[in-house]
XYZ file of C-alpha atoms in Angstrom:
618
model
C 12.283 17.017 21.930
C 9.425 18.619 20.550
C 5.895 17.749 21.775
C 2.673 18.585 19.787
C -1.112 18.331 20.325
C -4.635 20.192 19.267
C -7.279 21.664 21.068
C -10.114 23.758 20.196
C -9.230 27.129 22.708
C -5.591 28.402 22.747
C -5.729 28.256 26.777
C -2.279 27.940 28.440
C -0.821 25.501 27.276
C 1.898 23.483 28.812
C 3.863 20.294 28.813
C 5.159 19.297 32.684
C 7.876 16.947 32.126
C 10.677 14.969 34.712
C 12.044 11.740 35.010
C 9.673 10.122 36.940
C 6.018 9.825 36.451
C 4.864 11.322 39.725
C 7.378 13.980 39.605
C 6.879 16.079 36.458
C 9.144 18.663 37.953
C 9.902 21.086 34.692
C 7.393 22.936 33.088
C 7.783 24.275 29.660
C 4.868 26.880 28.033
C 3.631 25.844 24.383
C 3.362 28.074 21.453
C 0.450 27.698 19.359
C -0.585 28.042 15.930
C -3.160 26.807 12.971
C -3.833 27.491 9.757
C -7.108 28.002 7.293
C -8.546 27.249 4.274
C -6.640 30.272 2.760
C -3.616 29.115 3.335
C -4.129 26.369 0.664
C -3.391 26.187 -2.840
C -6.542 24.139 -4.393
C -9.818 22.345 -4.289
C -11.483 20.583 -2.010
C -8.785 21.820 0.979
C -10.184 25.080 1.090
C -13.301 24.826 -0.064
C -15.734 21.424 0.709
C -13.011 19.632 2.274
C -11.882 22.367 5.063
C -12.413 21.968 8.719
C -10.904 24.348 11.369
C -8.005 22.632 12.415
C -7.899 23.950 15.897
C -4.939 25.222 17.766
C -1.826 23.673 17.361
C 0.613 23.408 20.545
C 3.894 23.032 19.754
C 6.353 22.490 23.363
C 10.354 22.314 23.157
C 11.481 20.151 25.929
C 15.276 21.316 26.154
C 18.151 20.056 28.342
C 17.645 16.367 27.792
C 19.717 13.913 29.265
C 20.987 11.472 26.805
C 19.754 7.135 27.390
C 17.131 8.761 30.032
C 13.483 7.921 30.309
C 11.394 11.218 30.915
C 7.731 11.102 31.818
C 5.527 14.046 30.252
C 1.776 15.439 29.987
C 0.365 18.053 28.117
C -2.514 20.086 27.993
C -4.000 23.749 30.267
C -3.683 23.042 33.585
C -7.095 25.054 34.427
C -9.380 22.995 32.022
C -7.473 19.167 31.773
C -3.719 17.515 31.127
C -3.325 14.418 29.208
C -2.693 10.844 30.649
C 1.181 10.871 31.457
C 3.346 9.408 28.629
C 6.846 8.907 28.177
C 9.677 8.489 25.938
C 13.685 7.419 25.984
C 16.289 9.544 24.881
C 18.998 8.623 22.263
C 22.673 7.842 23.225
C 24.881 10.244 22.601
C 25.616 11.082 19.144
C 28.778 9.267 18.451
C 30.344 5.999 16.674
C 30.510 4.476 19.897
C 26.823 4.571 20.508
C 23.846 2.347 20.065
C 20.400 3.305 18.344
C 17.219 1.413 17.731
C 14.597 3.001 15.212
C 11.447 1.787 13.129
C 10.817 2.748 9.878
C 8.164 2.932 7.280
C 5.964 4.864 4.662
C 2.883 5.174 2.931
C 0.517 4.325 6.248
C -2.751 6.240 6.110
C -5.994 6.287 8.377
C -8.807 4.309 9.105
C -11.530 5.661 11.547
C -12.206 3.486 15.247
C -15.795 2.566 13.301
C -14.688 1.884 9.975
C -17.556 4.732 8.537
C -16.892 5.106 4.928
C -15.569 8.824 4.274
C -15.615 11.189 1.311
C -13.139 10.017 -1.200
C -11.047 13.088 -2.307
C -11.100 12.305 -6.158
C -14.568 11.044 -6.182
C -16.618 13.323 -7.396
C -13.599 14.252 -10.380
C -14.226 10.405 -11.025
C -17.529 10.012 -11.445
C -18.226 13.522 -13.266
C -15.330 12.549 -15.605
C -15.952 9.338 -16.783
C -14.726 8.399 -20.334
C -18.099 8.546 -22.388
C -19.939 4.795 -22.212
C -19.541 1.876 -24.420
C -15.047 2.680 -24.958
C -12.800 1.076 -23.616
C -11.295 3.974 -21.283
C -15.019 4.026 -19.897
C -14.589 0.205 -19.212
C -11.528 0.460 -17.755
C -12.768 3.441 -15.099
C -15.318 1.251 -13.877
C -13.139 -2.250 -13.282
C -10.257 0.588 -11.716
C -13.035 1.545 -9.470
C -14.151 -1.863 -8.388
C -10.191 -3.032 -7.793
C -9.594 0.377 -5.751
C -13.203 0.350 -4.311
C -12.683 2.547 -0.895
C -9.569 3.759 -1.279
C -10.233 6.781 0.807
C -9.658 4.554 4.207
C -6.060 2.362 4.730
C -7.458 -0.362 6.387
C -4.481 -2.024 7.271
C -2.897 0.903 9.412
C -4.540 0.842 12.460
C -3.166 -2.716 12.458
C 0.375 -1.547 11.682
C 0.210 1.554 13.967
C -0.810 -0.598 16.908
C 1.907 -3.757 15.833
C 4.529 -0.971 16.375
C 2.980 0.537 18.926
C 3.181 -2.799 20.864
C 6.794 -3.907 20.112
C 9.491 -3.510 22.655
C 11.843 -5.795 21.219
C 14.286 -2.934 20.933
C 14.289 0.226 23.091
C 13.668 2.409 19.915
C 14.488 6.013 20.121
C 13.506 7.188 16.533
C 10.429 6.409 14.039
C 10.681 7.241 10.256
C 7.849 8.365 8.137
C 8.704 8.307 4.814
C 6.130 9.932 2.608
C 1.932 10.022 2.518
C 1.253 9.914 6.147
C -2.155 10.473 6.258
C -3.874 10.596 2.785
C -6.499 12.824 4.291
C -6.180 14.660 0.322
C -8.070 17.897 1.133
C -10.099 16.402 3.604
C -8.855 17.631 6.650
C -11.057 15.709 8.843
C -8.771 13.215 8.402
C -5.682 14.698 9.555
C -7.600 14.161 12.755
C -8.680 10.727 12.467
C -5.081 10.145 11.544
C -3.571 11.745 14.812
C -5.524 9.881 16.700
C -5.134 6.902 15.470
C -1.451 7.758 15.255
C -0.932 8.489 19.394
C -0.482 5.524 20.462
C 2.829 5.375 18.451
C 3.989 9.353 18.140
C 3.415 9.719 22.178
C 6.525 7.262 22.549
C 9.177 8.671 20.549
C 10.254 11.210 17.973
C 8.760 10.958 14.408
C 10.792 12.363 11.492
C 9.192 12.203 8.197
C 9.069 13.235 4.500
C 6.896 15.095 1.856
C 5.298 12.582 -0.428
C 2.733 13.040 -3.067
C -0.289 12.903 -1.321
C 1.268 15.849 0.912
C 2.893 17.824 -1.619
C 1.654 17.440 -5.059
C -1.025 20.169 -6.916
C -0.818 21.441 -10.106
C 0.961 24.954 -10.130
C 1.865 24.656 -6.615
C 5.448 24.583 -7.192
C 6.005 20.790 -7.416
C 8.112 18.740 -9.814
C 5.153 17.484 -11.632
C 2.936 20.145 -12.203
C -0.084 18.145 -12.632
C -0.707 15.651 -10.217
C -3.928 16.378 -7.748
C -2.448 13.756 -5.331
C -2.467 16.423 -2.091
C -6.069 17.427 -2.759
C -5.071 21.224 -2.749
C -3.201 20.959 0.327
C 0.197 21.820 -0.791
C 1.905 20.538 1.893
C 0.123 22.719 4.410
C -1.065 20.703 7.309
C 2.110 17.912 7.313
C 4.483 21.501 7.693
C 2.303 22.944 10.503
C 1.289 19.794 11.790
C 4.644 18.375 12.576
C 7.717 20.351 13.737
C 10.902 19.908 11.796
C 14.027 21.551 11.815
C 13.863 22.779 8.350
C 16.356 25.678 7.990
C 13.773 28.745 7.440
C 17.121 30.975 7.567
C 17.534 29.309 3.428
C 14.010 30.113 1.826
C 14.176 29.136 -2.334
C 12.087 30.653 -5.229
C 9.869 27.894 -7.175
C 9.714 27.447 -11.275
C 6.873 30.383 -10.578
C 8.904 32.663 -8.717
C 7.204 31.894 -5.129
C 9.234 31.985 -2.251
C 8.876 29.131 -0.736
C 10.574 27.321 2.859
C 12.567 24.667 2.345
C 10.946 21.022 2.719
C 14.653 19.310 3.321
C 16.954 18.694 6.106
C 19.474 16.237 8.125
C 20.011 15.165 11.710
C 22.055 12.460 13.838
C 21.269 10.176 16.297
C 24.024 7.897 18.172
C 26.185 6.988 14.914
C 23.988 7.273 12.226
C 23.665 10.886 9.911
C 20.116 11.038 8.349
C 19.285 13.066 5.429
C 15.936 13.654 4.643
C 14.348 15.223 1.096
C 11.531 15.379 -0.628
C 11.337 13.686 -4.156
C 8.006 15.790 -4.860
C 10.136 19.006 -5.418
C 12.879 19.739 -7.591
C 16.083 17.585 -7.014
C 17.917 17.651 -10.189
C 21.383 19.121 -10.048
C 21.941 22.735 -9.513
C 18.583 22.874 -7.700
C 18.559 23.962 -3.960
C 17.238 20.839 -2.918
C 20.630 19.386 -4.639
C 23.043 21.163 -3.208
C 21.403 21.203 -0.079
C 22.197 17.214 -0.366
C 25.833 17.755 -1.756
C 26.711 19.912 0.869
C 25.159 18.016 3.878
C 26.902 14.973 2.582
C 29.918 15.912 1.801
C 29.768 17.807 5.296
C 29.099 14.507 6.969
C 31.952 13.463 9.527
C 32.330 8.848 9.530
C 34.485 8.743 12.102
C 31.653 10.412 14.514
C 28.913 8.790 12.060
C 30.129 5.955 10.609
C 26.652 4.999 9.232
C 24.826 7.381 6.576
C 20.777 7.191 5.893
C 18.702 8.774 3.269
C 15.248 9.184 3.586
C 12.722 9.887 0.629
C 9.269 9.332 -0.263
C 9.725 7.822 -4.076
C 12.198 5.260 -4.754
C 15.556 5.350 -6.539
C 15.147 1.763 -7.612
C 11.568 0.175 -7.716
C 10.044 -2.636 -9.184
C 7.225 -1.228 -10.072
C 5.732 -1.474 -13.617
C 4.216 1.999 -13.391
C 5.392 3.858 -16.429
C 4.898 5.893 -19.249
C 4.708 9.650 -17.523
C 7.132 11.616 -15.668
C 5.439 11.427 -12.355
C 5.233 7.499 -13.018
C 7.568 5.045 -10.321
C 9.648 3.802 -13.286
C 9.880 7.350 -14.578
C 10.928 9.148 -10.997
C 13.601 6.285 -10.193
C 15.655 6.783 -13.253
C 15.519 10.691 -13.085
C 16.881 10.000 -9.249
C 19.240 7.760 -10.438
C 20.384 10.168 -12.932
C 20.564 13.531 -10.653
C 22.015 11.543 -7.828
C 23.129 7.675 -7.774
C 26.707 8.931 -8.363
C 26.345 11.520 -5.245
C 25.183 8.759 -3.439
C 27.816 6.222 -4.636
C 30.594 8.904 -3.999
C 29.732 10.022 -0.639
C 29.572 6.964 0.311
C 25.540 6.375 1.575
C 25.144 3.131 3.579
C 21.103 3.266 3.047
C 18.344 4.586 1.471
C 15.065 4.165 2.808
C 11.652 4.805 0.532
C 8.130 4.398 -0.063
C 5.622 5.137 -2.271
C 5.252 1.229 -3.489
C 2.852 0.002 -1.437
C 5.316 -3.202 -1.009
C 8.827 -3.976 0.538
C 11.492 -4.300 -1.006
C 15.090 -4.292 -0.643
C 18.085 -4.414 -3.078
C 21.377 -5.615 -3.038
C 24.135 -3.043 -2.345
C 24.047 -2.028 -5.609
C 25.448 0.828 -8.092
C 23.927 1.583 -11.843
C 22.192 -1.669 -11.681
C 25.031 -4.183 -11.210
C 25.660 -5.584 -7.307
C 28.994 -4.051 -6.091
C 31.176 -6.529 -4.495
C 32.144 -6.337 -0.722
C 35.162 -3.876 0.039
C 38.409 -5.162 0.920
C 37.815 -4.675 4.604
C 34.583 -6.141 4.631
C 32.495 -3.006 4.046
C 29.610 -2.928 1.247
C 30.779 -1.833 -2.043
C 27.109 0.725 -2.708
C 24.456 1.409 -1.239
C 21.557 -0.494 -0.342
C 18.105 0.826 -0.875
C 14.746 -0.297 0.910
C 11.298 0.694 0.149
C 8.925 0.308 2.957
C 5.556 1.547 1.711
C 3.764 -1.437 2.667
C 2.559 0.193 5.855
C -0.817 1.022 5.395
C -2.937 1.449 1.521
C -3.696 -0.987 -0.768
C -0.212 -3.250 -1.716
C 1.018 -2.092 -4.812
C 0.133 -5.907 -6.728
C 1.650 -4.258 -10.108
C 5.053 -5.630 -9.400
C 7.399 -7.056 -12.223
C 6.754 -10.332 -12.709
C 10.410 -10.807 -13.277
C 12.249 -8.629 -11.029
C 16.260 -7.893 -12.226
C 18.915 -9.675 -10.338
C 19.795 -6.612 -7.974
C 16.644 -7.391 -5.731
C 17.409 -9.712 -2.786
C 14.203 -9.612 -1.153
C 10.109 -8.449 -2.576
C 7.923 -9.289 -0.247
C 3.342 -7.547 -0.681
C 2.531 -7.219 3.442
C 2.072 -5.133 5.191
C 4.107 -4.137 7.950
C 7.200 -2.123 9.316
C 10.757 -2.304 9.399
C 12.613 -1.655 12.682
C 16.558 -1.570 12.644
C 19.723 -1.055 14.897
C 23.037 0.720 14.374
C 26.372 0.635 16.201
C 30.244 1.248 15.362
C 30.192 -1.787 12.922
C 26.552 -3.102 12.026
C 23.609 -1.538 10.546
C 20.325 -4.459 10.653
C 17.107 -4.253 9.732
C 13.952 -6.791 10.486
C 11.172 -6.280 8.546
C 7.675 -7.790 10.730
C 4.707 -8.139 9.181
C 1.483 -6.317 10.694
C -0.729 -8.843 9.783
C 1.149 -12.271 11.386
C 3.641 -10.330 13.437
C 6.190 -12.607 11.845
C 9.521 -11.871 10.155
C 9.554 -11.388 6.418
C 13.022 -10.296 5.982
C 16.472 -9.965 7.729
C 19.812 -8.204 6.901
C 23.146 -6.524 7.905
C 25.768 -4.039 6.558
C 29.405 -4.435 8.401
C 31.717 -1.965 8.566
C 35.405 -2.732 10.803
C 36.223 -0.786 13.751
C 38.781 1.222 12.075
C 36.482 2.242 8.973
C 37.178 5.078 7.414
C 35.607 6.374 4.003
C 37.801 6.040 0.397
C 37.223 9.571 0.249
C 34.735 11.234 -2.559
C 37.909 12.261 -4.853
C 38.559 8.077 -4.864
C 35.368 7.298 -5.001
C 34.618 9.821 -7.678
C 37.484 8.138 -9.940
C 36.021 4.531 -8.970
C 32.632 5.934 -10.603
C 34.429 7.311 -13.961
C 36.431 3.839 -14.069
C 33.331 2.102 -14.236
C 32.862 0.723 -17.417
C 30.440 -2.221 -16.522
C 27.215 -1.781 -18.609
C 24.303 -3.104 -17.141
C 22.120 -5.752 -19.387
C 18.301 -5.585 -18.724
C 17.615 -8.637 -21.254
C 14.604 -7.583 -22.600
C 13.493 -6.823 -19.408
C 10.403 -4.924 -20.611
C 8.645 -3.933 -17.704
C 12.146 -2.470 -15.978
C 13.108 -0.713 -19.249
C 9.792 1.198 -20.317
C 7.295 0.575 -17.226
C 3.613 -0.014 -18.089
C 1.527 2.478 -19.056
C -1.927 3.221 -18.237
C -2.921 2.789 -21.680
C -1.649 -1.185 -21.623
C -4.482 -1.377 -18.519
C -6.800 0.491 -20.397
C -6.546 -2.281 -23.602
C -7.135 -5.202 -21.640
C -9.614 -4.565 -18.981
C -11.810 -2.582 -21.700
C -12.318 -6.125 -23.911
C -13.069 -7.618 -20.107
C -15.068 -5.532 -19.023
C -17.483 -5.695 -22.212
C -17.614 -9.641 -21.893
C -18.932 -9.224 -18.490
C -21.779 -6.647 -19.335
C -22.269 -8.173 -22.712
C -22.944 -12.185 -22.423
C -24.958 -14.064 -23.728
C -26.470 -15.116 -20.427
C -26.439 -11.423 -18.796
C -26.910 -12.922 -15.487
C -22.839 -14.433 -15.943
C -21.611 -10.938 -16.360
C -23.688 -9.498 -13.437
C -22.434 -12.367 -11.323
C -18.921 -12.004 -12.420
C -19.408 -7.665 -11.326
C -20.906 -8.879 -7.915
C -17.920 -11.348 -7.578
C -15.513 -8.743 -7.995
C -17.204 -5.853 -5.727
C -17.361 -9.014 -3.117
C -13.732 -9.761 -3.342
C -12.717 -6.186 -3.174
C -10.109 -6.464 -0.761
C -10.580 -2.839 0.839
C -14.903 -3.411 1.457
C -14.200 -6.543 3.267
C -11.396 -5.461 4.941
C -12.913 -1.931 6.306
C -16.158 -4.371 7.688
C -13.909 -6.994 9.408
C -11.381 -4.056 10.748
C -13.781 -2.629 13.451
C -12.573 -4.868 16.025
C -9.278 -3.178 15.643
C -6.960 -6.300 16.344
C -4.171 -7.584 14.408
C -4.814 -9.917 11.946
C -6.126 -10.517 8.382
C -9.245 -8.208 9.283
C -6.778 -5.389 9.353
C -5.123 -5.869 6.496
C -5.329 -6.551 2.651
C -3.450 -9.633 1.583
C -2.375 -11.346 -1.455
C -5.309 -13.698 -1.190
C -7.283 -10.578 -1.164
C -5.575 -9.038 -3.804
C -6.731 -12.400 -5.805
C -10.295 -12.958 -5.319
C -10.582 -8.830 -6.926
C -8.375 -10.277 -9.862
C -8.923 -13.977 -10.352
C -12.038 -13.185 -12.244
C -11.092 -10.476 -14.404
C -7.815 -13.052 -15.137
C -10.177 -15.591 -15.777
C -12.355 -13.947 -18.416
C -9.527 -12.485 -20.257
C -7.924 -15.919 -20.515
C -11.273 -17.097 -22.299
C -11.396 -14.120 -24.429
C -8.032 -15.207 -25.491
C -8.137 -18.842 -25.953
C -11.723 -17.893 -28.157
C -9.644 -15.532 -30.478
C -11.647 -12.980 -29.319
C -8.924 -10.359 -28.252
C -7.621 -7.679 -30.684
C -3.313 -8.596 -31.638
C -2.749 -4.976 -30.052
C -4.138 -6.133 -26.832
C -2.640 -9.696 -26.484
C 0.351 -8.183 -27.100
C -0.068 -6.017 -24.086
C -1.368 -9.155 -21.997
C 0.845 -11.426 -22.704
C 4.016 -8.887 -22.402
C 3.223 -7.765 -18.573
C -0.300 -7.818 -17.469
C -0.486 -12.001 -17.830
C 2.728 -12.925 -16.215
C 1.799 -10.220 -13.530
C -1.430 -11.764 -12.678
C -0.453 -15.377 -12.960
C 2.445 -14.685 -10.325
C -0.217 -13.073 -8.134
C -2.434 -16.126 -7.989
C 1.053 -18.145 -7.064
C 1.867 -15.573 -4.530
C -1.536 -15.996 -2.888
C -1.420 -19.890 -2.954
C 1.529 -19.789 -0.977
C 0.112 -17.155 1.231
C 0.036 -19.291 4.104
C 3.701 -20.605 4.385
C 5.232 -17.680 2.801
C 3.661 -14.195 3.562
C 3.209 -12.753 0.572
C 6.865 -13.186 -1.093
C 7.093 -12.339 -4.153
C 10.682 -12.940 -4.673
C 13.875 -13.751 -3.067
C 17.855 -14.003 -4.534
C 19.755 -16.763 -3.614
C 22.305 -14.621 -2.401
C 23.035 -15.122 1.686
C 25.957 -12.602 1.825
C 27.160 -10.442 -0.697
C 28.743 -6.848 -0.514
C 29.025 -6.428 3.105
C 25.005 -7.046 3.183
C 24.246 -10.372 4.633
C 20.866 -12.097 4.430
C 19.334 -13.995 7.868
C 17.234 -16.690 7.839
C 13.610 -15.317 8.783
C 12.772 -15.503 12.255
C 9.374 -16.177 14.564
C 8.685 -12.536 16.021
C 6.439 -11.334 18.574
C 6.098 -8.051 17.676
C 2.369 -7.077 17.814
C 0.990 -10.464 18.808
């Protein structure tokens, strides 16, 4: 067990540790380190947007006894310890053993005040602005009033502290999947997140992922090459910031020839193997980050650990309508798929667990599209895959309207996932944040005897496969949407609000949107810091920002007023996508934001459960 904290001096630092809270009988010295603005690869991290981080104290708390509760506190003995925390240890790793973990992605920051902050593409959005009176310039300024604020997350204090608070299950593991903080280059905000984030990391381990907003900088040695998403970070403060047992021992060489440490690795806990990469670097076959995933896997032993995990930051299957560009949702699932659905599918993975939609969503266990019936002895015939980005930022509204038949459950909340694993079941509960009530329920099975088909079986059950998956015209799942469709039909929106008739209707329409703009209201009504609908961003928010601009384009449409090459765009996603938002929000109140559900209640060894009252967080 690793623990880590910041102070401004070096000192001596120290963690005093035991198994009871007033005898903290072992004593373990820190090491300490920190980084500067040097150490970063791009504007504003080391320039405007640097801070000294202070020293970081990093303590190895070694000879742990397994399903014990130790009692810890950190700090310099000569100037002030922390309060005294503690934590439970894991069972032992085995198939016989029992673990409890919570999981999620995409959560953020918001400060104790709610203080707006400096937005870390601001300034590149307001000096770059399309030139006025085109459409692009239109469609900047309606983006900006949708994603008004989107430098705070206001619904992850509320999801921090809803985890925080449940002890349903005596967890022993949280996941963070992938843009933790979104601090961007602002490294202020790598503090606001920690402390924000205390009240959770002080209670158990955290293992996470690289996602964009960590990662990604052009000519930094990414996969996309262009994307500003860390703010010039680079990955630098999430690697020295948390501790993870990366293997250092394996450096690699980027696409630039820059030795770089490896931002990949695996661990167990009580019958479950984890693998964790990063889908911001390189993972298409023959890369290191590849065979660093063939290998593990194929390393794996199911009879100690039945159950297998993958953990990433973008999805493998989304429903998303993000398209058109290689770093796009739509774009990065099917180059996953294609470097490594059949790795998964041959090795046999029970679970993969995303983020990067700010939604959850989970599919059926499924294999090139097409739901795999259950195994003979009752085990699932692929892999299921969850995305849990609806932790923290703004939910990701641009879902498909019409979402293929391998989803069982979409649901735009926020909230967490927590799960369970033992010899024969793998279940996850997903709780909202907001209610504290269940939006989802499942289980894989596996029989006490289980033992894997073996890859060479499962690598002819993949050739044999000769079903062809159908989209039907599914438009949205085969090409994604591109910016450009958004561009087309807010532009012709945007212009009828600044150019009617009666000015005073546009300029009412503008204030009606900034109004409804779910992240302002939500940042004023989260200083309390309690759970609730001040916390969070719903799908009635989501509405009042869009019910206008759906309303005006309706007109426009009806009055034979929008170009054919735009109403073809509108009336191909962008309608059907706002329409089933308004019907999502009406039925807000009795169904939490669902945006779709199968009518399957057990399929493939993964069985649905009815959703259940939870007190998680309340």
């Amino acid at each position: 067990m690793v623990v880590q904290w910041t102070t401004a001096d070096t000192g001596i630092p120290v963690v005093m540790y035991g198994e009871s809270a007033s005898a903290l009988t072992s004593t373990v010295q820190a090491m300490t380190k920190t980084y500067t603005a040097s150490d970063f690869c791009g504007e504003p991290a080391n320039t405007t947007g640097y801070v000294d981080p202070g020293m970081l104290h990093y303590a190895t708390l070694s000879n742990l006894s397994y399903s014990t509760r130790y009692f810890y506190q950190y700090g310099d003995k000569s100037t002030g310890l922390s309060e005294v925390y503690s934590f439970l240890t894991a069972e032992p790793v085995g198939a016989a053993s029992t673990i409890h973990f919570l999981a999620m992605a995409d959560l953020g920051h918001t400060t104790l005040d709610s203080a707006d902050e400096y937005d870390y593409d601001e300034s590149d959005d307001v000096l770059n602005f399309d030139p006025e009176g085109t459409p692009e310039r239109a469609d900047d300024t309606i983006q900006m009033i949708i994603y008004d604020n989107e430098y705070q997350q206001g619904a992850s204090r509320g999801t921090v502290n809803a985890m925080a608070a449940d002890h349903t299950q005596n967890w022993t593991l949280t996941l963070l999947n992938g843009d933790v903080s979104y601090a961007r280059g602002e490294e202020t905000m790598w503090d606001v997140f920690m402390d924000q984030f205390e009240v959770l990391a002080t209670q158990a381990p955290v293992m996470l992922v690289a996602g964009n907003h960590e990662r990604d900088f052009p000519d930094s040695g990414d996969r996309y090459g262009t994307n500003i998403d860390s703010g010039g970070e680079c990955g630098v403060p999430f690697i020295e910031r948390f501790d993870l047992p990366y293997d250092t021992t394996k450096p690699w060489w980027d696409d630039m020839g820059v030795k770089r440490n490896p931002l990949w690795y695996s661990f167990e806990q009580g019958p479950v193997h984890f693998l964790s990469f990063t889908t911001e670097l390189d993972f298409s076959p023959g890369s290191p980050q590849y065979l660093f995933i063939t290998e593990d896997l194929a390393a794996v032993n199911r009879s100690v650990t039945p159950w297998v995990v993958v953990n990433l930051h973008r999805p493998i299957y989304t429903t998303s309508s993000s398209g058109g560009s290689l770093s796009s949702v739509t774009g990065v699932a099917n180059d996953l798929r294609a470097a490594l659905e059949d790795v998964f599918y041959k090795y046999q993975v029970d679970l993969t667990i995303a983020g990067h939609d700010h939604i959850y969503e989970r599919t059926c266990p499924v294999y090139k599209k097409i739901c795999q019936p259950t195994n003979g002895d009752g085990s699932a015939g692929g892999p299921v895959h969850l995305v849990v980005g609806n932790a923290g930022y703004e939910l990701s509204w641009f879902a498909n309207p019409s979402p293929p038949n391998y989803w069982d459950k979409i649901v735009l909340e926020h909230g967490y996932s927590r799960c369970a694993a033992n010899q024969t079941t793998l279940t996850c509960e997903s709780i909202s944040s907001v209610t504290g009530k269940s939006l989802d329920e499942w289980a894989l099975n596996k029989p006490m005897d289980w033992t894997p088909a073996g890859a060479k079986n499962m690598t002819a059950a993949a050739a044999s496969f000769n079903t062809i998956y159908d989209p039907m015209g599914n438009v949205v799942e085969i090409f994604g949407l591109p910016g450009a469709n958004y561009t087309a039909v807010f532009g012709p929106v945007y212009k009828a609000f600044v150019s009617s008739t009666d000015n005073s209707i546009g300029e009412t329409t503008i204030n009606q949107l900034t109004a409804n703009s779910s992240m302002t209201h939500v940042l004023e009504r989260a200083v309390n810091g309690n759970l609730g609908t001040g916390t969070a961003d719903t799908m009635v928010d989501v509405w009042g920002v869009l019910q206008p601009a759906y309303n005006v384009l309706m007109s426009l449409i009806n009055s034979n007023s929008v170009p054919s090459s735009v109403l073809q765009s509108a009336e191909a996603t962008i309608i059907p996508m706002f329409e089933k938002i308004g019907q999502v929000a009406a039925a807000y109140n009795n169904s939490n934001g669902l945006w779709y559900e199968s009518n399957r209640t057990s399929m493939a060894g993964s069985t649905s459960m009815p959703p259940a009252a939870a007190t998680a967080g309340k």
